[in-house]
Coordinates of C-alpha atoms and ligand atoms in Angstrom, one line a residue:
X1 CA 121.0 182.7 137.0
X2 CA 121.9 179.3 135.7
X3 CA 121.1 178.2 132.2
X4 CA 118.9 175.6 133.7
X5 CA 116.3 178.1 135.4
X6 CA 116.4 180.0 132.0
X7 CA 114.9 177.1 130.6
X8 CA 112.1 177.2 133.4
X9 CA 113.2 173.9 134.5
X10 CA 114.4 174.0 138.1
X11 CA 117.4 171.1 138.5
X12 CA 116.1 168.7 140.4
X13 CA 113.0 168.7 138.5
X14 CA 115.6 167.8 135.4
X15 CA 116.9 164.5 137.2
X16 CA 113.3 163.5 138.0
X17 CA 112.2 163.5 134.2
X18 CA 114.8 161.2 133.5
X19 CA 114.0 159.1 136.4
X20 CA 110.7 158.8 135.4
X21 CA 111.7 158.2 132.0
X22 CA 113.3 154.8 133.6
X23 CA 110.5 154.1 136.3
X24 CA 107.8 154.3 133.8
X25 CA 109.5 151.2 132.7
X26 CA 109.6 149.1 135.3
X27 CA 106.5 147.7 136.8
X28 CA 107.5 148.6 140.4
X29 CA 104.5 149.8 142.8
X30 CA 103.5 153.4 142.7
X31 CA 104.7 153.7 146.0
X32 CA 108.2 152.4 145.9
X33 CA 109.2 154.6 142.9
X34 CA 107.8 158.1 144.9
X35 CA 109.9 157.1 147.6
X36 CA 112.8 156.2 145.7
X37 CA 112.2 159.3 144.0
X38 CA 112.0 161.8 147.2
X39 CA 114.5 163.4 149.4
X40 CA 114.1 161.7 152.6
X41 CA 115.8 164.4 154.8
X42 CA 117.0 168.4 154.1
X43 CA 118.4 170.0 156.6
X44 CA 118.2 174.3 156.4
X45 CA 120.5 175.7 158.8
X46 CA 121.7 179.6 160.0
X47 CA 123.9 180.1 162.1
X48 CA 126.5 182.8 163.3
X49 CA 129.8 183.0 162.8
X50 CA 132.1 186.1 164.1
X51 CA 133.5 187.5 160.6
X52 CA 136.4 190.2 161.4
X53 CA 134.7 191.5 164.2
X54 CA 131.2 191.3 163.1
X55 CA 128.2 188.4 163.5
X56 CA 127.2 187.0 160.1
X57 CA 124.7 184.7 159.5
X58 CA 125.5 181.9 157.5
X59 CA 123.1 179.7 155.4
X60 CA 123.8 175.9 154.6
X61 CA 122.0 172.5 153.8
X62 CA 122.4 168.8 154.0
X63 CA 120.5 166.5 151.9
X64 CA 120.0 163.0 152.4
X65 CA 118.4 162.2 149.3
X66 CA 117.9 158.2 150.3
X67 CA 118.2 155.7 153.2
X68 CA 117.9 152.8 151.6
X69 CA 121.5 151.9 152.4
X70 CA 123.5 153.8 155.2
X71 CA 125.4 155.9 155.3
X72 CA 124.3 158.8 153.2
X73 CA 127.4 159.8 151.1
X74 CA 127.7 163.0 149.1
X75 CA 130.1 166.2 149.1
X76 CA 130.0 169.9 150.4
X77 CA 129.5 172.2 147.8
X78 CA 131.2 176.1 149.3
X79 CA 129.3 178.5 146.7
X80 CA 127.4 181.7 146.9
X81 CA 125.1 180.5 144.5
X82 CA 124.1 177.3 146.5
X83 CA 120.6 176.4 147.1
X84 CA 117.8 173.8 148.5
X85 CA 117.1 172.7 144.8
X86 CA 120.8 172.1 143.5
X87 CA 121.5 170.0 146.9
X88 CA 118.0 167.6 146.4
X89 CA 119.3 167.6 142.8
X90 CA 122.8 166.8 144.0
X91 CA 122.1 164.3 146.6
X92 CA 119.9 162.1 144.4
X93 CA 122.1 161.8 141.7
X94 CA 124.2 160.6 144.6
X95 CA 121.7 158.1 145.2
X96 CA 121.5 156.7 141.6
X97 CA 125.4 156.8 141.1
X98 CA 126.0 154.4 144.6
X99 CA 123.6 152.3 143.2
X100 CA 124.9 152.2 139.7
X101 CA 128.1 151.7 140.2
X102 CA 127.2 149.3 143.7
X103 CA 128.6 151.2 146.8
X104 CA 126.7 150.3 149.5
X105 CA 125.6 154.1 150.4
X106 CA 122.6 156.6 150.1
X107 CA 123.2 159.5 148.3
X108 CA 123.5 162.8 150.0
X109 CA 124.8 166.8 149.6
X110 CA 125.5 169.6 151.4
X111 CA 126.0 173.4 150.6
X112 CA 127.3 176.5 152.3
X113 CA 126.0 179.7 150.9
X114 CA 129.4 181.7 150.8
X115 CA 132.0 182.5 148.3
X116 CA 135.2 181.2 149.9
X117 CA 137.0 183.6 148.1
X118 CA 135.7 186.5 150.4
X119 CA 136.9 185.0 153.3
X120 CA 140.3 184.0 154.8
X121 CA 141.4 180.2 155.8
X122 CA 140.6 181.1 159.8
X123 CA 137.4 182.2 159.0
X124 CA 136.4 179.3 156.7
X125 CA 137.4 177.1 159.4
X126 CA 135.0 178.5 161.5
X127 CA 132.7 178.2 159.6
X128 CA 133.4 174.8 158.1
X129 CA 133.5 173.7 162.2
X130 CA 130.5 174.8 162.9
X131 CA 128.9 174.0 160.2
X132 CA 129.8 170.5 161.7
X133 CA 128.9 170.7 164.9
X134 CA 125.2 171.6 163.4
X135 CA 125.2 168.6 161.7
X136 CA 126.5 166.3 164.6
X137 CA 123.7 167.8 166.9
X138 CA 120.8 166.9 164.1
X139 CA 122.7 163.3 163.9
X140 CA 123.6 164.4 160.3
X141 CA 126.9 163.3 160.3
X142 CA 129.1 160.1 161.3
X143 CA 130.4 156.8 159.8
X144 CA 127.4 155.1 159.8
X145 CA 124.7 157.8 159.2
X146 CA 125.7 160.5 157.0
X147 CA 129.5 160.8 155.3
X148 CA 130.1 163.9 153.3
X149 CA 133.3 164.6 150.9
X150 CA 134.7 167.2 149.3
X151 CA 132.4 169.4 146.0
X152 CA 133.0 172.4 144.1
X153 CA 134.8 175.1 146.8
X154 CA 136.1 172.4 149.1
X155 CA 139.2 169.8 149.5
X156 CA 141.1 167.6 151.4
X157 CA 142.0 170.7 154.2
X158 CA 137.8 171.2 155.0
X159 CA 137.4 167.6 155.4
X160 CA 140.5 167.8 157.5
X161 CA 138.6 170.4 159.8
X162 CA 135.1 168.5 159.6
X163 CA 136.8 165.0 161.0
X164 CA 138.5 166.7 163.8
X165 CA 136.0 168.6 164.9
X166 CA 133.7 165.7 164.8
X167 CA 136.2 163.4 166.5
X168 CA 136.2 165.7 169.5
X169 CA 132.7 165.8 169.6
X170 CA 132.3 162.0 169.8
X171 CA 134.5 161.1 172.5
X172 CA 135.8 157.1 172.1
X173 CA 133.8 156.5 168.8
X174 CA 136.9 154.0 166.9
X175 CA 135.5 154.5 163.9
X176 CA 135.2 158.8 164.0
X177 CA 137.7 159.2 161.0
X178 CA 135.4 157.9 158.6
X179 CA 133.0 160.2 159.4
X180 CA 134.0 161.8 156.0
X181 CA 136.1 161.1 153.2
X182 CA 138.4 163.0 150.5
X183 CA 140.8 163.8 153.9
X184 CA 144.8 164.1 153.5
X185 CA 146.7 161.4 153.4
X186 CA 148.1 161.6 157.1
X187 CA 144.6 162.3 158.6
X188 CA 143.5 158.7 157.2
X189 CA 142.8 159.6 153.5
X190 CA 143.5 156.9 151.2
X191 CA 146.2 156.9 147.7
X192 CA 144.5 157.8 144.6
X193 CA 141.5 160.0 145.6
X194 CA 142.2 163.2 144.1
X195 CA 142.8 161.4 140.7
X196 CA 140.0 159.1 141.0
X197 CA 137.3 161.0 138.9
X198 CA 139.0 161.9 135.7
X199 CA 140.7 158.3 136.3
X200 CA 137.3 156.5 136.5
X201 CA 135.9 158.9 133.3
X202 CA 139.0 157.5 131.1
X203 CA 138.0 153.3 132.6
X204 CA 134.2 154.2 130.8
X205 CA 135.0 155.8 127.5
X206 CA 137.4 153.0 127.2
X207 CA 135.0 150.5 127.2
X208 CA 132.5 152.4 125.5
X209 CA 134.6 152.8 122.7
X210 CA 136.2 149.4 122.8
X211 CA 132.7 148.3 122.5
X212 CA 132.4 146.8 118.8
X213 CA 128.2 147.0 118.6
X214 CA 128.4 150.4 120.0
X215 CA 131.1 152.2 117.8
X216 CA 129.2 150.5 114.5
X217 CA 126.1 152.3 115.4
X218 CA 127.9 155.5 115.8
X219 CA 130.0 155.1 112.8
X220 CA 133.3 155.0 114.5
X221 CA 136.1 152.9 114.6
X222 CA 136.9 151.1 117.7
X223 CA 139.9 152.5 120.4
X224 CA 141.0 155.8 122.0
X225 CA 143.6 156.1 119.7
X226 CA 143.5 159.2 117.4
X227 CA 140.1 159.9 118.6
X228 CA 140.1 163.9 119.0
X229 CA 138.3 165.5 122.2
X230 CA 137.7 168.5 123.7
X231 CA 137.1 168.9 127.7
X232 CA 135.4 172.0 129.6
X233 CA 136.9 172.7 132.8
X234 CA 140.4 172.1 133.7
X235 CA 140.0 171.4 137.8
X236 CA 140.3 167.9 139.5
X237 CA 138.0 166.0 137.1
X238 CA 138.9 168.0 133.6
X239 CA 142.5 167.9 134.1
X240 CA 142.8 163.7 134.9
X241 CA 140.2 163.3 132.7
X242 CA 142.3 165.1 129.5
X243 CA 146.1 163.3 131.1
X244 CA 144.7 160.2 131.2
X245 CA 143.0 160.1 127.9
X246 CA 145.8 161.3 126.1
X247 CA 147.9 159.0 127.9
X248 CA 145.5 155.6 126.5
X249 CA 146.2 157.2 123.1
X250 CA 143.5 159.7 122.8
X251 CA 144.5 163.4 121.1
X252 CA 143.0 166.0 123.4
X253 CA 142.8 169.0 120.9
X254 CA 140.8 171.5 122.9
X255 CA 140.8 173.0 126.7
X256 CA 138.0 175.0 127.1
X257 CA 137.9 177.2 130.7
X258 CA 135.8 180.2 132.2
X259 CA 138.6 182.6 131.0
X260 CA 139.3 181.0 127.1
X261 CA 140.6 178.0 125.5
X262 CA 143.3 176.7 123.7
X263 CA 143.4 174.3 120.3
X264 CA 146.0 171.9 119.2
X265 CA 145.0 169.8 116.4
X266 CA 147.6 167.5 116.6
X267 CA 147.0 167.2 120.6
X268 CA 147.8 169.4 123.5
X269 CA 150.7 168.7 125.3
X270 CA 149.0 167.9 129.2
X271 CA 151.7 168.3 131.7
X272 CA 152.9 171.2 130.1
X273 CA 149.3 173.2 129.8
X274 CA 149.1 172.2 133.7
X275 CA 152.5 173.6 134.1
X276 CA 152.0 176.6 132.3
X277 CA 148.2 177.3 134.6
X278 CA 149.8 176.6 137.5
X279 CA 152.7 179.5 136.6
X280 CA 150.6 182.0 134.7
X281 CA 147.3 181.7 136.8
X282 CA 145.3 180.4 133.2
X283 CA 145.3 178.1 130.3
X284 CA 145.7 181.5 127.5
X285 CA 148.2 181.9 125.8
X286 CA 150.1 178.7 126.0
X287 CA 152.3 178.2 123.7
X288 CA 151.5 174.5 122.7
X289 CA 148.5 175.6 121.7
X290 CA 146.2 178.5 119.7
X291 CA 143.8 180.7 121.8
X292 CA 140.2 180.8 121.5
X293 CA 139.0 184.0 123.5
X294 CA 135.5 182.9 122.8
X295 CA 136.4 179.6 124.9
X296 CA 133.1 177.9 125.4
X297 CA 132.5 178.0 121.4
X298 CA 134.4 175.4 121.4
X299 CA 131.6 173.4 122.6
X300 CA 130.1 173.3 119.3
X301 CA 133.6 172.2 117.3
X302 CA 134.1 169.0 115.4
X303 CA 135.6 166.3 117.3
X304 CA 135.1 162.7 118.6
X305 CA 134.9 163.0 122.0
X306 CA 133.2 165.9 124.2
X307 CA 133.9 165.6 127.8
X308 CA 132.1 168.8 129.9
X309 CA 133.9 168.9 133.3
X310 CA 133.2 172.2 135.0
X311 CA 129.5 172.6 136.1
X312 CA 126.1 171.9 135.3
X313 CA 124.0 172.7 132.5
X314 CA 126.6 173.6 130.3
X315 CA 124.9 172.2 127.3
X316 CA 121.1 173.6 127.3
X317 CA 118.5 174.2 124.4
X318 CA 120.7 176.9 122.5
X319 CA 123.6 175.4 122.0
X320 CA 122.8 172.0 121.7
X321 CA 121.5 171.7 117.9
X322 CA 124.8 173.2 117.3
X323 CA 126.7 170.1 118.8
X324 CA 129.0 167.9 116.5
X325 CA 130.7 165.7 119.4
X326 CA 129.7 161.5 118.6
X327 CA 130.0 161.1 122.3
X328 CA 128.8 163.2 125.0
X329 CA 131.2 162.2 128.2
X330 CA 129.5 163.8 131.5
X331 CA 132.6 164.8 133.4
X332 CA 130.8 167.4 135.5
X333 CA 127.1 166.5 137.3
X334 CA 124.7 167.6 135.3
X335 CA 126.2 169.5 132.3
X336 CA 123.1 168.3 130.0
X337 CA 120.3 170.1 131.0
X338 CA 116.9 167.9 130.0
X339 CA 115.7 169.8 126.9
X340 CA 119.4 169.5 125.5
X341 CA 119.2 165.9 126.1
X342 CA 116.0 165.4 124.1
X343 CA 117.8 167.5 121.1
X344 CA 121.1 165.6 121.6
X345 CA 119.6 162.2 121.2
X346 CA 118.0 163.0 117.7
X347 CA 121.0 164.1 116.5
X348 CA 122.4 160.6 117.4
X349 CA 124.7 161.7 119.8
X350 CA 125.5 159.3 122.9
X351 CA 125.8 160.5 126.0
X352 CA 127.5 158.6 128.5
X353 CA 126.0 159.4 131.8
X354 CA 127.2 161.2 135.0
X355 CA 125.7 159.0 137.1
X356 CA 128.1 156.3 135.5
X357 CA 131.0 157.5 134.6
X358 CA 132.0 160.5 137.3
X359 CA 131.7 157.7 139.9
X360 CA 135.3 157.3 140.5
X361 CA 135.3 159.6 143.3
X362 CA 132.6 157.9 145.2
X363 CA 134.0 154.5 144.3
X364 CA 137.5 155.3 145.9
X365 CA 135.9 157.4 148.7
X366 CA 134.1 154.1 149.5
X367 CA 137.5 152.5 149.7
X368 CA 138.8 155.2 152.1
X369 CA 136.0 154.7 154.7
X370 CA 136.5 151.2 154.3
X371 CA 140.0 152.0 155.4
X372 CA 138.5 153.6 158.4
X373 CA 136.3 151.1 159.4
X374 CA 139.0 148.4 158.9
X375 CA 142.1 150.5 160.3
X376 CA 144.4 149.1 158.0
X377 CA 146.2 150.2 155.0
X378 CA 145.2 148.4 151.6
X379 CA 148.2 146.5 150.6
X380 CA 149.6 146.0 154.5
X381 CA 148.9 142.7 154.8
X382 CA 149.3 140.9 151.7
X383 CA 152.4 143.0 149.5
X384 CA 155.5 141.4 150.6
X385 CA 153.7 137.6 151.2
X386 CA 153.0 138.8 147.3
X387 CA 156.5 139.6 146.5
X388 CA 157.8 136.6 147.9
X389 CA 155.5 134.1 146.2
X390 CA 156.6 136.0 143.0
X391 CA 160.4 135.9 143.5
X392 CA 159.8 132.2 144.1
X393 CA 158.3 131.8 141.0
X394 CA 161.0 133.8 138.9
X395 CA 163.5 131.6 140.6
X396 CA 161.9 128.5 139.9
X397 CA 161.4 129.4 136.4
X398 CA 165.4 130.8 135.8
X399 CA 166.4 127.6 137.3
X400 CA 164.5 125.7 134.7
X401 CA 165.2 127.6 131.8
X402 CA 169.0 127.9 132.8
X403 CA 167.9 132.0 132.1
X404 CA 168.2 135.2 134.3
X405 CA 166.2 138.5 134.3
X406 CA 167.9 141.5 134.7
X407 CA 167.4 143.4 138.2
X408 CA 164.8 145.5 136.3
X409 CA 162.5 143.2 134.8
X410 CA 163.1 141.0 138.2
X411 CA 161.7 144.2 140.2
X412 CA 158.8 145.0 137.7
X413 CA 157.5 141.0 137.7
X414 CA 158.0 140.2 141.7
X415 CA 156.6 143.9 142.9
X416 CA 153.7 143.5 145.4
X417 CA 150.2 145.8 144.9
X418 CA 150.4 148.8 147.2
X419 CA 147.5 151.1 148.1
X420 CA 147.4 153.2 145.4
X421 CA 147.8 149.7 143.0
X422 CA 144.4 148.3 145.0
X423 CA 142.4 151.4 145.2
X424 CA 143.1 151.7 141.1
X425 CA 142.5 148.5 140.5
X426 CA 139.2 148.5 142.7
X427 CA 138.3 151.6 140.3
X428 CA 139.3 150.1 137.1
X429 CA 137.2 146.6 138.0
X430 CA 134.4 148.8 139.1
X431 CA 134.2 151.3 136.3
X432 CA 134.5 147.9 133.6
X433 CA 131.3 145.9 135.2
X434 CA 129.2 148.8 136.0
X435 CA 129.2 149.5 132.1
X436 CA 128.6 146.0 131.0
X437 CA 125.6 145.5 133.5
X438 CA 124.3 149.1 131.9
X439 CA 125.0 147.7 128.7
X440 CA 122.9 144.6 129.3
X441 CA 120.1 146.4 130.3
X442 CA 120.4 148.3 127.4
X443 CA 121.1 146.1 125.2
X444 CA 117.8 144.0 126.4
X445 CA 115.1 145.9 126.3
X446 CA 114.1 147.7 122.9
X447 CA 112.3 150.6 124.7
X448 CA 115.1 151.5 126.3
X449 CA 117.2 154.7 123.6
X450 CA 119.6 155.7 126.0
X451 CA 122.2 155.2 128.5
X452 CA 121.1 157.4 131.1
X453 CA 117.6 155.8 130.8
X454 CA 119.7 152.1 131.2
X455 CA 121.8 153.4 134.2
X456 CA 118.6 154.8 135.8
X457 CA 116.8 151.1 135.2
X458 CA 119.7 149.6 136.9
X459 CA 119.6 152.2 139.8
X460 CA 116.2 152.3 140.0
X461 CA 116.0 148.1 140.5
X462 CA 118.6 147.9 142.8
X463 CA 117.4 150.4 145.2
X464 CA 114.1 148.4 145.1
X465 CA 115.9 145.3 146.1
X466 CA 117.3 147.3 149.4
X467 CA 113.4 148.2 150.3
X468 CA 112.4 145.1 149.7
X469 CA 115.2 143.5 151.6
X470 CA 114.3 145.9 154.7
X471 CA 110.6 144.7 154.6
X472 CA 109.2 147.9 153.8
X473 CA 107.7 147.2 149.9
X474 CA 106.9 143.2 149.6
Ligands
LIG501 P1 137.2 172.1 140.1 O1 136.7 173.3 140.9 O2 138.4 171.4 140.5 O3 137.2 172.4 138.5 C1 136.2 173.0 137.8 C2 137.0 173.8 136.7 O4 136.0 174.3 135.8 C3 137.8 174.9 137.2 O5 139.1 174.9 136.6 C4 137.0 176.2 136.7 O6 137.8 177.3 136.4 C5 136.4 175.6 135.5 N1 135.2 176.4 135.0 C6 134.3 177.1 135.8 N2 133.4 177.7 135.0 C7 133.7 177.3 133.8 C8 133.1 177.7 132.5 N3 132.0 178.4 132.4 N4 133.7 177.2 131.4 C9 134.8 176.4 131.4 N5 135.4 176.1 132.6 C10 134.9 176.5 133.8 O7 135.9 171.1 140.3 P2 135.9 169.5 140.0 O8 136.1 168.8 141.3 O9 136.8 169.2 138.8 O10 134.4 169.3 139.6 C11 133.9 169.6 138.3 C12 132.5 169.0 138.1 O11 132.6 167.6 138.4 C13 131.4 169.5 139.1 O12 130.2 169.4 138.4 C14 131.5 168.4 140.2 O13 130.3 168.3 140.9 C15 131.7 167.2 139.4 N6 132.3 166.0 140.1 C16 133.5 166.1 140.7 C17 134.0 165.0 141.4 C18 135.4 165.1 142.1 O14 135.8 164.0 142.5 N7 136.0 166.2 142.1 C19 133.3 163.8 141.4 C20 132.1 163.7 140.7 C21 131.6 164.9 140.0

């Protein structure tokens, strides 16, 4: 049982409190915000799947939370403990996130009710398959209608296995490769996806922090540097998260995970905690570092920076009040459950939303289906007209100045953007004006206390601009 159902509050209920914490400030029709609100489509399959020798029936959903924009874009979550309410909660985050952060899509989720752990790679495939080929005969999948990615339990080898089977399904569509996103590399994936998240959570606590007005009301002084955080959860988001934090100058002095935690005050050394996971199987007993046994006590430790990056409704009505972070960084969807929030907000805390800044992965996921679309590799037609143009300059300017640059400095000034340059910079652009425009709308209206409450204003307009622009609400 989650911590969220403990506190009575199922979680989609949660993300509608704060919705309507937003809508009740904006003076849209009734009827706009309860369809902005709503799921527009759940899909509740079974089906069989032959399981060493015996039929088992399997249980899964898709969401598509909104259609406001097409196509619906959200990940498959593979967990036992999946359900209808945690994909509808899911999928509209999704939603509000596009919209935030402005990609083009609906938000959307799916789930498969297994443990992937109990079964072996032949046998997720099977399942994974048909789990797509349900969704291609309800026209819940494909480039333009429905585009899911990869969630808790699932990676780049499942998406590999949905856009196969869904390319054979749909016979000369060009476009079938971008039916979902977070694929390999060679099966039209795109450079920097699998970094993108905890990339994208560093771009927004570097601006927040770099913001002068901000830091004053929170008694801080400006800049990562020497600010002390702690992150929960070590997977895909955690671990980027902590590297490249540390990296802009930040000192990471806490890991927390499921199994313990470790605490450096002077900063733990990232590559070499990865290193020593990836050899050990966990983060205990590392030797750059003390171990907590009592890992998610660390929750309630001093420090700057709190960044929870495992799952949801990690921070809930008991150990909130306990809390002595400044900022609140929502790694993970939904870590704050709604009570917490209330109690985290009197203590003065800010919390940076989800919604806002674990967009990176949607951001460069849009990128990769716009490489699909396109059929062209960022970078392919513009990096060696760039390099030239550049050389040409450095030229011109030795020539001038009767001064030459060594081969090194040559190379690092005339070197043309490749993919992975684009898709960070696209991030890093996105990530940087998505917080200013939350800002403003902070910053401009005095009933607004929060920054979920401003991301959800900005969500919340834009979506209404899309109805509007389809005719549907004048
Ligand atoms: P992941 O499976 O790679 O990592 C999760 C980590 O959390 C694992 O290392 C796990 O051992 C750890 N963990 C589990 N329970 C824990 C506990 N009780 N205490 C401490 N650690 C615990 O998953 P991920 O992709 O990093 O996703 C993490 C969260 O971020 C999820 O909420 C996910 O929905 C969200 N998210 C992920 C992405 C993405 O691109 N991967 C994008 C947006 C949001």
């Amino acid at each position: 049982m989650s911590v969220q159902f403990a506190e009575s509050l199922p979680f989609f209920e949660s993300v509608n409190i704060n919705f309507d914490k937003a809508a009740d400030l904006l003076n849209h029709p009734k009827g706009l915000i309860d369809q902005i609100r709503v799921c527009n489509s759940v899909y509740y399959m079974q089906f069989p799947v032959r399981i060493k020798g015996e039929i088992q029936v399997i249980s899964a959903f898709r969401c598509e939370h909104s259609h406001h924009k097409l196509p619906c874009k959200g990940g498959i979550r593979y967990s036992d403990m999946v359900n209808q309410d945690e994909v509808m909660a899911l999928a509209a985050l999704m939603t509000y996130k596009c919209a935030v952060v402005n990609v083009p899509f609906g938000g959307g989720k799916g789930g498969i009710k297994i443990n992937p752990k109990n079964y072996t790679v032949e046998e997720l495939e099977r399942i994974t398959r048909r789990y797509t080929v349900e969704l291609i005969h309800k026209n819940f999948i494909g480039p333009s209608v429905d585009v899911p990615a990869p969630d808790y339990g699932s990676g780049q080898r499942e998406m590999a296995w949905i856009a196969d089977t869904y390319r054979a399904f749909s016979g000369k569509e060009i476009d079938a490769l971008a039916c979902v996103t977070g694929k390999p590399i060679p099966q039209g994936g795109v450079h920097g996806r699998t970094a993108a998240t905890g990339r994208g959570l560093y771009f927004g606590v570097r601006e927040a922090v770099n913001d002068t007005e901000l830091m004053k009301k929170l008694g801080m002084t400006t800049g990562l540097s020497g600010k002390r955080v702690i992150v929960q959860g070590f997977g895909n988001v955690g671990y980027h998260a902590a590297k490249f934090l540390s990296e802009g100058g930040a000192t990471v002095i806490g890991i927390i995970e499921w199994d313990g935690a470790v605490h450096n005050p002077n900063g733990l050394d990232i590559a070499a905690l990865d290193e020593h996971r990836k050899q050990t199987g966990s983060i205990t007993n590392f030797a750059g570092g003390k171990t907590i046994e009592d890992g998610n006590s660390m929750l309630e430790w001093e420090c700057d920076i709190l960044a929870p990056c495992a799952l949801e409704s990690q921070i809930h009505k008991f150990n909130a009040p306990n809390l002595k972070c400044k900022i609140l960084a929502e790694g993970a969807n939904g870590p704050v459950t709604a009570t917490a929030e209330d109690i985290l907000l009197d203590k003065g805390i800010l919390i940076i939303p989800d919604m806002y800044l674990n967009a990176g992965g949607v951001v460069v996921s849009y990128f990769e289906w716009l490489k699909n679309i396109s059929h062209v590799r960022f970078g392919r037609m513009d990096k060696r007209f760039e390099e030239r143009s550049a050389s040409q300059l450095v030229s011109a300017v030795e020539r001038l100045t009767g001064k030459s640059l060594t081969a090194d400095e040559r190379l690092m000034l005339v070197r043309g953007a490749d993919e992975e340059d684009l898709v960070n910079s696209g991030l890093e652009d996105t990530m940087i004006s998505s917080y200013h425009e939350i800002m403003g709308i902070w910053k401009s209206n005095p009933k607004i206390n929060d920054m979920r409450v401003a991301a959800f204003v900005s969500a919340i307009d834009k979506i209404a601009v899309s109805y509007q622009q389809l005719g549907i609400f004048p």
